[in-house]
mmCIF file of C-alpha atoms in Angstrom:
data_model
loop_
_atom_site.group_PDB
_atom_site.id
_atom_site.type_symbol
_atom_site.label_atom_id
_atom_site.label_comp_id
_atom_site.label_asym_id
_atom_site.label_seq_id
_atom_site.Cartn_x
_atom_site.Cartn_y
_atom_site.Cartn_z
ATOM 1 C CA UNK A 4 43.124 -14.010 -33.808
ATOM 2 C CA UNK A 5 41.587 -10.759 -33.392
ATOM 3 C CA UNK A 6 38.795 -11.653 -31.331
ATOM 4 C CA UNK A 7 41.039 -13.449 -29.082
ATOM 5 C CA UNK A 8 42.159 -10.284 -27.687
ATOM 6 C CA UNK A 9 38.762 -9.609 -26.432
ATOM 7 C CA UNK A 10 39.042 -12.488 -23.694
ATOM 8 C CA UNK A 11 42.868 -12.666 -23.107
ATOM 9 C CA UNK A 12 44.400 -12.412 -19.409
ATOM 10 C CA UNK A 13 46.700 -9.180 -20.822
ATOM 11 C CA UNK A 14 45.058 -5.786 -20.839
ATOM 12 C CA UNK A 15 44.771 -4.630 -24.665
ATOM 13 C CA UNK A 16 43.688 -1.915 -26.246
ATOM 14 C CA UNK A 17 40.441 -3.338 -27.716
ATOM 15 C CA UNK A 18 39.456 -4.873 -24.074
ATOM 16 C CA UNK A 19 39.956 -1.576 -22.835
ATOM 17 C CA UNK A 20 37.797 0.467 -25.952
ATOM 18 C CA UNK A 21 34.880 -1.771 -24.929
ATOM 19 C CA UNK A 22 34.897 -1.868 -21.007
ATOM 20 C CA UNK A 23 35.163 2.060 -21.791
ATOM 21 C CA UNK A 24 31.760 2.138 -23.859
ATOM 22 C CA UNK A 25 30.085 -0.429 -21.717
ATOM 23 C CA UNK A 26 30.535 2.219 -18.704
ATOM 24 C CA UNK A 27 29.913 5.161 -20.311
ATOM 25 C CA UNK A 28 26.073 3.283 -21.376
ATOM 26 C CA UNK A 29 25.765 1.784 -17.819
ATOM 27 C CA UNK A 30 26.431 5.225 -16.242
ATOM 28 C CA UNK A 31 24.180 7.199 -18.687
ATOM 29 C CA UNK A 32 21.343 4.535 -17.386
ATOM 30 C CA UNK A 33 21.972 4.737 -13.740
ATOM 31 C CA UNK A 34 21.861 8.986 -14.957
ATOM 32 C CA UNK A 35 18.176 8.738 -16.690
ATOM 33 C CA UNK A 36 16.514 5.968 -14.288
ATOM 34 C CA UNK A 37 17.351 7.470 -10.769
ATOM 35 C CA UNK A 38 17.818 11.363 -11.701
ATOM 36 C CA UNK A 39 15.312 11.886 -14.360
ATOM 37 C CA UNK A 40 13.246 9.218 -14.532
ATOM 38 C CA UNK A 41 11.287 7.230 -11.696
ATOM 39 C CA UNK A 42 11.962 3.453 -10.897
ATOM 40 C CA UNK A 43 9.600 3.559 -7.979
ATOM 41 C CA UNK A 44 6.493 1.296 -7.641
ATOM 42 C CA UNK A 45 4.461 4.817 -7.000
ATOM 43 C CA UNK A 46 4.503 7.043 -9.211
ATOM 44 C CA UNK A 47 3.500 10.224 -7.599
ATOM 45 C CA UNK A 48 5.892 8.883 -4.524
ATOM 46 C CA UNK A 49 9.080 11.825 -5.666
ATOM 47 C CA UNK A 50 6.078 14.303 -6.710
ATOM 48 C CA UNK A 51 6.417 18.151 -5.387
ATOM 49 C CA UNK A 52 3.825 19.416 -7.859
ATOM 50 C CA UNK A 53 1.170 21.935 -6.171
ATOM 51 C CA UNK A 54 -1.595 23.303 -8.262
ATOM 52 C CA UNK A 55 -2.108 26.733 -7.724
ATOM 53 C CA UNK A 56 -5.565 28.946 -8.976
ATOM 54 C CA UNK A 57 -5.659 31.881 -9.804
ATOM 55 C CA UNK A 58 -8.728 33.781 -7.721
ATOM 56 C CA UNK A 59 -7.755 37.211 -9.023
ATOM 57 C CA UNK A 60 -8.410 36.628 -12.199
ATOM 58 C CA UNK A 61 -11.891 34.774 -11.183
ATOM 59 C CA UNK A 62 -12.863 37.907 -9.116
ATOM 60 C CA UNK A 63 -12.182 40.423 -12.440
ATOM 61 C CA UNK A 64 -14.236 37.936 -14.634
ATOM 62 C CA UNK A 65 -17.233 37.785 -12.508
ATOM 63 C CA UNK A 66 -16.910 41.261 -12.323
ATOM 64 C CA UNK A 67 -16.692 41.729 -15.913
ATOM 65 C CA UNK A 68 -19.618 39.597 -17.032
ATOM 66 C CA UNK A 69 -21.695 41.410 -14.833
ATOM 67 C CA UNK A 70 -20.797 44.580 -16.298
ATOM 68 C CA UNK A 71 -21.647 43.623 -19.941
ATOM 69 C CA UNK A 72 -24.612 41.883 -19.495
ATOM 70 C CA UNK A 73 -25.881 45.026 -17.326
ATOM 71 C CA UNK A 74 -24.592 47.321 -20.339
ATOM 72 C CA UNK A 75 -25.273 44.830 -23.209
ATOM 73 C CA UNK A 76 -22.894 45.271 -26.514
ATOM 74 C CA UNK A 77 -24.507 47.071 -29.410
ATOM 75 C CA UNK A 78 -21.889 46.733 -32.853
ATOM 76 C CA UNK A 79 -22.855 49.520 -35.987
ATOM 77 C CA UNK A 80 -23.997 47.352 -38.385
ATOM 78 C CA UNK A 81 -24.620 44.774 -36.681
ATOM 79 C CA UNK A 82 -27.286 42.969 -34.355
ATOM 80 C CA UNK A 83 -26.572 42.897 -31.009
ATOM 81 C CA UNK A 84 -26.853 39.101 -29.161
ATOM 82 C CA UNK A 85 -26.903 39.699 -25.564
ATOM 83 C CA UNK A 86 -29.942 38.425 -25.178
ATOM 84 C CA UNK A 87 -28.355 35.043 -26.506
ATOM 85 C CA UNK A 88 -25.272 35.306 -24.377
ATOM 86 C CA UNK A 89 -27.205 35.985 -21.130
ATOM 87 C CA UNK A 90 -29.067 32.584 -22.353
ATOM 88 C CA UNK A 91 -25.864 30.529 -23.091
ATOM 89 C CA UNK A 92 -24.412 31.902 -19.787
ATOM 90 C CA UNK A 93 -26.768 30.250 -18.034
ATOM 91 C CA UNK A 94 -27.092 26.981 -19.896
ATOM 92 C CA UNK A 95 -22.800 26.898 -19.320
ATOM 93 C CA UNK A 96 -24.349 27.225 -15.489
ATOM 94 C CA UNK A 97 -26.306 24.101 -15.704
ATOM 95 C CA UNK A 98 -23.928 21.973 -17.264
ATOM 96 C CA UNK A 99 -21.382 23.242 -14.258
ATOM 97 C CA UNK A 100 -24.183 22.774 -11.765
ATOM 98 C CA UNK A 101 -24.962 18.873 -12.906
ATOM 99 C CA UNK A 102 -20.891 17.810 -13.272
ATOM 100 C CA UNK A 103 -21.148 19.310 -9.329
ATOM 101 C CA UNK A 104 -24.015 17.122 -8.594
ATOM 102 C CA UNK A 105 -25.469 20.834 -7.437
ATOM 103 C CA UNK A 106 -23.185 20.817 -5.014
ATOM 104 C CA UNK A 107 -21.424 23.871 -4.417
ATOM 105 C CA UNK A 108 -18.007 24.758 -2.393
ATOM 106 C CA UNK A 109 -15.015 22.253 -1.969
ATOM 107 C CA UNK A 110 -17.609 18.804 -1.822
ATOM 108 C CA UNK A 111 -19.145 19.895 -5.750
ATOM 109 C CA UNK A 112 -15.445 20.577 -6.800
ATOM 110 C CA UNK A 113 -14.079 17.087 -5.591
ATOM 111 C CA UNK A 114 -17.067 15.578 -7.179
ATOM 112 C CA UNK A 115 -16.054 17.614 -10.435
ATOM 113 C CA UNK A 116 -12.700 15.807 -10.288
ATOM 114 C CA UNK A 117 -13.095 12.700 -9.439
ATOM 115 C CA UNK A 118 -15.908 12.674 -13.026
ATOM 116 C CA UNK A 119 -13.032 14.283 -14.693
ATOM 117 C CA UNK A 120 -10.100 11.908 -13.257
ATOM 118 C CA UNK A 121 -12.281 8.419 -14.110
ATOM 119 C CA UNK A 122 -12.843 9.845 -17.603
ATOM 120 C CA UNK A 123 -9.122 10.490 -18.146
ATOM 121 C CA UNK A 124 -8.201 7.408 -17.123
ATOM 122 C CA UNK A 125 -10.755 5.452 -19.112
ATOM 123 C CA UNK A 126 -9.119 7.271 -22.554
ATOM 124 C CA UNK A 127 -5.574 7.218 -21.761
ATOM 125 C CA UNK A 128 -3.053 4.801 -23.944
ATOM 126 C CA UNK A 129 -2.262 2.596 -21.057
ATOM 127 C CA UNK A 130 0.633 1.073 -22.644
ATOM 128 C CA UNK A 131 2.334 4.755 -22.761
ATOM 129 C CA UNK A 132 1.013 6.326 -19.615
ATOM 130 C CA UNK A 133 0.724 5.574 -15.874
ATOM 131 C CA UNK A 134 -2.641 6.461 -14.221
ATOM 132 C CA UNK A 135 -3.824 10.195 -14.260
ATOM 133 C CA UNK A 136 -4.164 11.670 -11.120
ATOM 134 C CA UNK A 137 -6.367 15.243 -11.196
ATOM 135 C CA UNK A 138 -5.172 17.252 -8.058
ATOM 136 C CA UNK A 139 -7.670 20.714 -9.180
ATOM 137 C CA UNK A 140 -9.986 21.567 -11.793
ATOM 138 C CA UNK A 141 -11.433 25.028 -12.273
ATOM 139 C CA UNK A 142 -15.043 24.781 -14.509
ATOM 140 C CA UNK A 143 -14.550 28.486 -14.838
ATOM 141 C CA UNK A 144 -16.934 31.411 -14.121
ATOM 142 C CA UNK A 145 -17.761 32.874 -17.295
ATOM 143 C CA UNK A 146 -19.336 31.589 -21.101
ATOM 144 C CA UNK A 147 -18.865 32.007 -24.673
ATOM 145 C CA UNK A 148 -19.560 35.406 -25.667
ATOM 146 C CA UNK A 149 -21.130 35.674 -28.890
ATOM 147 C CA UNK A 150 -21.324 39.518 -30.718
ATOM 148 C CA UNK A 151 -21.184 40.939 -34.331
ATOM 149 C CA UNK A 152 -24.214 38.691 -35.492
ATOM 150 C CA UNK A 153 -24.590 38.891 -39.661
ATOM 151 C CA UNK A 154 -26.601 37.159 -42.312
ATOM 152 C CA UNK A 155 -25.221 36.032 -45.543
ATOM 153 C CA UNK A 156 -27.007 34.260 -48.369
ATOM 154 C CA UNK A 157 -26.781 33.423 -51.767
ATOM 155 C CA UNK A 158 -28.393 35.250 -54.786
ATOM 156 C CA UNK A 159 -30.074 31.792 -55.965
ATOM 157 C CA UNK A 160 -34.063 30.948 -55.390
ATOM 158 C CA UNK A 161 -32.856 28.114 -53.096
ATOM 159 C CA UNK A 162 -30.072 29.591 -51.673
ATOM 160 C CA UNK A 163 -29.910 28.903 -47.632
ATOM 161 C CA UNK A 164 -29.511 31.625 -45.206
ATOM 162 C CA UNK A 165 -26.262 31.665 -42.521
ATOM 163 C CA UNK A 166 -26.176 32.976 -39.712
ATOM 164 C CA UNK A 167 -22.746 34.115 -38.567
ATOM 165 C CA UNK A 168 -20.999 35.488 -35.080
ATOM 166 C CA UNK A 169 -17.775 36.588 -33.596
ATOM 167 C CA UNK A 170 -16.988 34.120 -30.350
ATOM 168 C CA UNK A 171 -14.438 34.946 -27.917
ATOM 169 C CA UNK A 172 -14.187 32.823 -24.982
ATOM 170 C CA UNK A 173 -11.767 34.293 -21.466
ATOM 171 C CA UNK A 174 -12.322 32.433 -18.717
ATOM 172 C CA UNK A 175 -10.539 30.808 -15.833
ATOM 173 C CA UNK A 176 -10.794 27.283 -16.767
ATOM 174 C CA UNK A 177 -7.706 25.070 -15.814
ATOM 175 C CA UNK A 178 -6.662 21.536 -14.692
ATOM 176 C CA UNK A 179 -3.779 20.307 -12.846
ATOM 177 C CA UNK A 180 -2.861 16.450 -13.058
ATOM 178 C CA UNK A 181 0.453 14.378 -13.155
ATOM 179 C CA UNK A 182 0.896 11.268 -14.808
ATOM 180 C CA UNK A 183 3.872 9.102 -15.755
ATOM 181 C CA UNK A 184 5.342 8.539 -19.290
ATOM 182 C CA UNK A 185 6.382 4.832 -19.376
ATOM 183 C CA UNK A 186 9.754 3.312 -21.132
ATOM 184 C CA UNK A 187 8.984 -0.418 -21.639
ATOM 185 C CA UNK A 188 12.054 -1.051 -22.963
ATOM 186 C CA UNK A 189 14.386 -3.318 -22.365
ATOM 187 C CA UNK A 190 11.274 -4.611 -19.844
ATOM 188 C CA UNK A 191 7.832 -3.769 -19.149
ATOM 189 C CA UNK A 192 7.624 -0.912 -16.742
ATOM 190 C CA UNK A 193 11.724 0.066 -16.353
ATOM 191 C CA UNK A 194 11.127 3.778 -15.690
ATOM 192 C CA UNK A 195 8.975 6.390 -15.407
ATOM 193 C CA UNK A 196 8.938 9.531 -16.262
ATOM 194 C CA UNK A 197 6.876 11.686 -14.237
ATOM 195 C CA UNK A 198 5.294 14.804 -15.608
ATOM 196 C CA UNK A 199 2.944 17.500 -14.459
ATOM 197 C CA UNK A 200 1.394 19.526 -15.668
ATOM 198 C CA UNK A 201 -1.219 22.937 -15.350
ATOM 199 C CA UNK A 202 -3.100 23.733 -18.185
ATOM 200 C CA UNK A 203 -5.321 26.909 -18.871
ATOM 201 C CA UNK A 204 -7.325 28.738 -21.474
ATOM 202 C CA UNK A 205 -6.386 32.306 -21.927
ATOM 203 C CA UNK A 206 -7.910 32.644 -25.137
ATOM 204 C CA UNK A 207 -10.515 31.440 -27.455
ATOM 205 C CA UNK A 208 -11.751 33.639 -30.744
ATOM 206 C CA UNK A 209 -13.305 31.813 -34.084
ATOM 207 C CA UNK A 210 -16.193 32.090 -36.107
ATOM 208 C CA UNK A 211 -19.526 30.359 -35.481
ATOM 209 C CA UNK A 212 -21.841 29.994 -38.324
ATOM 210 C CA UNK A 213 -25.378 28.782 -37.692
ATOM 211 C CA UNK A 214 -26.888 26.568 -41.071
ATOM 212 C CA UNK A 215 -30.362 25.758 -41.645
ATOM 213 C CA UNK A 216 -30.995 22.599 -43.138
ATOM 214 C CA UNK A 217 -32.559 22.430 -47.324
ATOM 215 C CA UNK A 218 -36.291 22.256 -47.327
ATOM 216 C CA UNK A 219 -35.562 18.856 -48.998
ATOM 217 C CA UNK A 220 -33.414 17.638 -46.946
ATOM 218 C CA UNK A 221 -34.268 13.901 -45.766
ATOM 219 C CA UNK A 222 -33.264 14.156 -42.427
ATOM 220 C CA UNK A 223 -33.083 17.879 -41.608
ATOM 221 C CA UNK A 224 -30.465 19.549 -38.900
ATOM 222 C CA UNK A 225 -29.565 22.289 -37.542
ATOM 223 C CA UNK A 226 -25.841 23.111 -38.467
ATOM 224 C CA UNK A 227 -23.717 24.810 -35.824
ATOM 225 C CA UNK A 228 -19.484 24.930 -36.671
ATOM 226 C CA UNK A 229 -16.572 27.215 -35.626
ATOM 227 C CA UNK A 230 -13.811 28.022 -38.170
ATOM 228 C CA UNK A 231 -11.373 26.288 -39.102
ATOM 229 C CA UNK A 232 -8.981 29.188 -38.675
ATOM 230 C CA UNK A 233 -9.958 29.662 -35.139
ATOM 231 C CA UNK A 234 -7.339 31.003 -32.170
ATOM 232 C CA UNK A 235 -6.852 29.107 -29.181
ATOM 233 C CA UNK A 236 -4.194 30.334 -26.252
ATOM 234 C CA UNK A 237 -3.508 27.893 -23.824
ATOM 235 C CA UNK A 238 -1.220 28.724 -20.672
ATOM 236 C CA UNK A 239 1.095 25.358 -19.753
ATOM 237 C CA UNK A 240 3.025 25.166 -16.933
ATOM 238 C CA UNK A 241 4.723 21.824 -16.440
ATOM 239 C CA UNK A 242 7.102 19.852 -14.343
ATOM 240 C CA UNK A 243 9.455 16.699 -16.133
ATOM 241 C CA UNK A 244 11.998 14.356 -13.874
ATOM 242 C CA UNK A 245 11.855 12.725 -10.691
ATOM 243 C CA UNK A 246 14.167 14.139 -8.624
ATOM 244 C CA UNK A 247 16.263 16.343 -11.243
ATOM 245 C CA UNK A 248 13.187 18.262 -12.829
ATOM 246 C CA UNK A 249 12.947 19.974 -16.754
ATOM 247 C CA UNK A 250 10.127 23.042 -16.120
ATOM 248 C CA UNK A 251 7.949 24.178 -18.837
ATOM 249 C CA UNK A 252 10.150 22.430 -21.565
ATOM 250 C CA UNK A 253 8.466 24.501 -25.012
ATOM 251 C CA UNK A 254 8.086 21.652 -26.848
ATOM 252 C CA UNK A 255 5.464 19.824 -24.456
ATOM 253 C CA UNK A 256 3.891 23.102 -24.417
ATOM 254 C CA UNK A 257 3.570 22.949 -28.452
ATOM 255 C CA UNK A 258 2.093 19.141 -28.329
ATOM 256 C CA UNK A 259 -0.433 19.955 -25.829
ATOM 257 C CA UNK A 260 -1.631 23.134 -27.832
ATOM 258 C CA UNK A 261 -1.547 21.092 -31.422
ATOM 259 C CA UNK A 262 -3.190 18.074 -29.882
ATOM 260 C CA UNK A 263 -6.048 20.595 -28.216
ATOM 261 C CA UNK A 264 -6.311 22.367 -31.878
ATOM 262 C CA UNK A 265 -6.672 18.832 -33.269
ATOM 263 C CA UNK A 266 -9.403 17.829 -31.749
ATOM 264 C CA UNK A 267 -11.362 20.856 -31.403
ATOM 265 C CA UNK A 268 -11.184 21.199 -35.388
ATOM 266 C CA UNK A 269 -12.503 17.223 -35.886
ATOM 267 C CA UNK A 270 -14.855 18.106 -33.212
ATOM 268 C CA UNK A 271 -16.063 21.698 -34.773
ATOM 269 C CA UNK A 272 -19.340 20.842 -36.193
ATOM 270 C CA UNK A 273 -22.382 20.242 -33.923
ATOM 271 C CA UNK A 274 -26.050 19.123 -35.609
ATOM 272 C CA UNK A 275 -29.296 19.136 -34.179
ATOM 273 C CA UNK A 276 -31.619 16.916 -34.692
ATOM 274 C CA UNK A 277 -35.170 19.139 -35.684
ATOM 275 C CA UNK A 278 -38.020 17.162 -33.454
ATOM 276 C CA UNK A 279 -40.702 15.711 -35.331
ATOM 277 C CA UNK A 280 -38.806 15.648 -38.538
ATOM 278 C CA UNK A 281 -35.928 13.428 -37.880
ATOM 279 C CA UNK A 282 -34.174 10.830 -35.689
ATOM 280 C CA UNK A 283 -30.869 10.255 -34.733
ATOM 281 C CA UNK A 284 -30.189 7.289 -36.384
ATOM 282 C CA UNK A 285 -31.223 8.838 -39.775
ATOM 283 C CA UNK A 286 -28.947 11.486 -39.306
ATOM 284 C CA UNK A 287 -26.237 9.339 -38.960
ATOM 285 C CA UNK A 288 -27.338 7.285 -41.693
ATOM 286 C CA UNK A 289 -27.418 10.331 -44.021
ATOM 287 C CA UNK A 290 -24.041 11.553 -42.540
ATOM 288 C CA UNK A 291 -22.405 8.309 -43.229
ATOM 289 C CA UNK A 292 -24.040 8.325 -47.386
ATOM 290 C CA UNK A 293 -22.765 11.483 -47.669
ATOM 291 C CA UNK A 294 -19.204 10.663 -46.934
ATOM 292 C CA UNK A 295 -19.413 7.911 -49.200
ATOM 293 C CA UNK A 296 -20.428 10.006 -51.964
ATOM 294 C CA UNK A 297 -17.334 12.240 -51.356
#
């Protein structure tokens, strides 16, 4: 009998319990889908988002790297690696140079982008994100500085020499891009949630420590890794909702810097392959032993 009162003519109490529920769930829908969220075929149709850069900042960091590799950087105790920095400085250059396609001004940046925007889109989890669009990217003005070189070795006949350094990178690197989280449920595609998003380095400090390979080594490298204990600042600025918008929510702030940290520390170790005494594929092969053996 009780589920007779659901569908009788009379008004009850239960009929009225559910209609209540059903509208409070269709109203906090209709609330998330066309306030926060984006039901639109475009996705960056409601966007407002302008990337800003900050020339300032580029102007004092010219200036600055000018002014130390004119003065140079001598530590007590220490050997001083300007000579190195100049060097890396203007390998950094090259790299910038060739993503440019030595292009220079406003037809090298949108060159720059358009790499950058392909490659984003060719990684991203499609089933969780809408396309990436890159509206400004800033390849910086500046390098790695490397300074407080110092050698540390073992006491044993075959012990290996390191080579350690303090790195601190400043520089105004950024990107600006939106994208769109997607909610597949209860269909593919409901909503969208648009996001934007700036992202910049302030700050980048770890350790570098330089390894020779063993004299018996069978396919010998060159050993370059950063700490694992490194510091990264990143500056996030960030724009969530269609046309109500959530700005620089903390907690998309913290996944962006943990995901960045995450992949720079798998990422941390760098070999070189010494010419004449090894190839590629036997490093790999010797890589791949050696985790096996672990």
């Amino acid at each position: 009998m009780g589920a007779n009162y659901l569908f009788s003519l009379e008004p009850t109490f239960t009929q009225g319990l559910v209609l209540g529920q059903l509208s409070v769930i269709v109203l906090l829908g209709f609330i998330l889908k066309y306030i926060f969220l984006d039901s639109t075929h475009d996705p960056f149709e409601t966007s407002s988002y302008q990337a800003h850069t900050n020339h300032d900042f580029t102007l004092r960091a010219q200036k600055s790297d000018i002014q130390e590799v004119e003065t140079g950087s001598k530590c007590d105790g220490h050997e001083s690696v300007e000579w190195f920095n100049i060097l890396l400085r203007q390998i950094v250059d090259v790299y910038r140079s060739k993503l440019r396609d030595d292009l220079t001004g406003p037809e090298g940046n949108e060159i720059a982008r358009k790499r950058i925007e392909d490659y984003a889109n060719k990684i991203r989890p499609a089933g969780f994100l809408d396309h990436i669009r890159i509206h400004s990217i800033d390849l910086g003005v500046s390098a790695p500085k490397l300074h407080d070189a110092h050698v540390t070795s073992d006491a044993s006949p075959k012990a290996l020499t390191d080579i350690h350094f303090e790195t601190t990178y400043t520089d105004t690197l950024s990107i600006s891009l939106s994208t769109s989280y997607l909610f597949n449920y209860p269909m593919t595609s409901f909503a969208r949630l648009p996001v934007s998003l700036t992202i910049s380095l302030s700050q980048f400090k770890s350790l570098v420590t330089i390894s020779p390979p063993p004299p018996d080594s069978p396919a010998p490298v060159l050993t370059f890794s950063i700490s694992p204990n490194f510091t990264l600042d990143l500056t996030t600025t960030s724009l969530m909702g269609s046309r109500a918008k959530l700005a620089n929510v903390p907690k998309l702030h913290e996944l962006i810097q943990h995901q960045v940290r995450r992949i720079l520390a798998a990422r941390g170790t760098w070999q070189v392959v010494l010419p004449g005494l090894a190839t590629l594929s036997a490093v790999q092969e010797q890589a791949k032993k050696s985790f096996h053996d672990v």
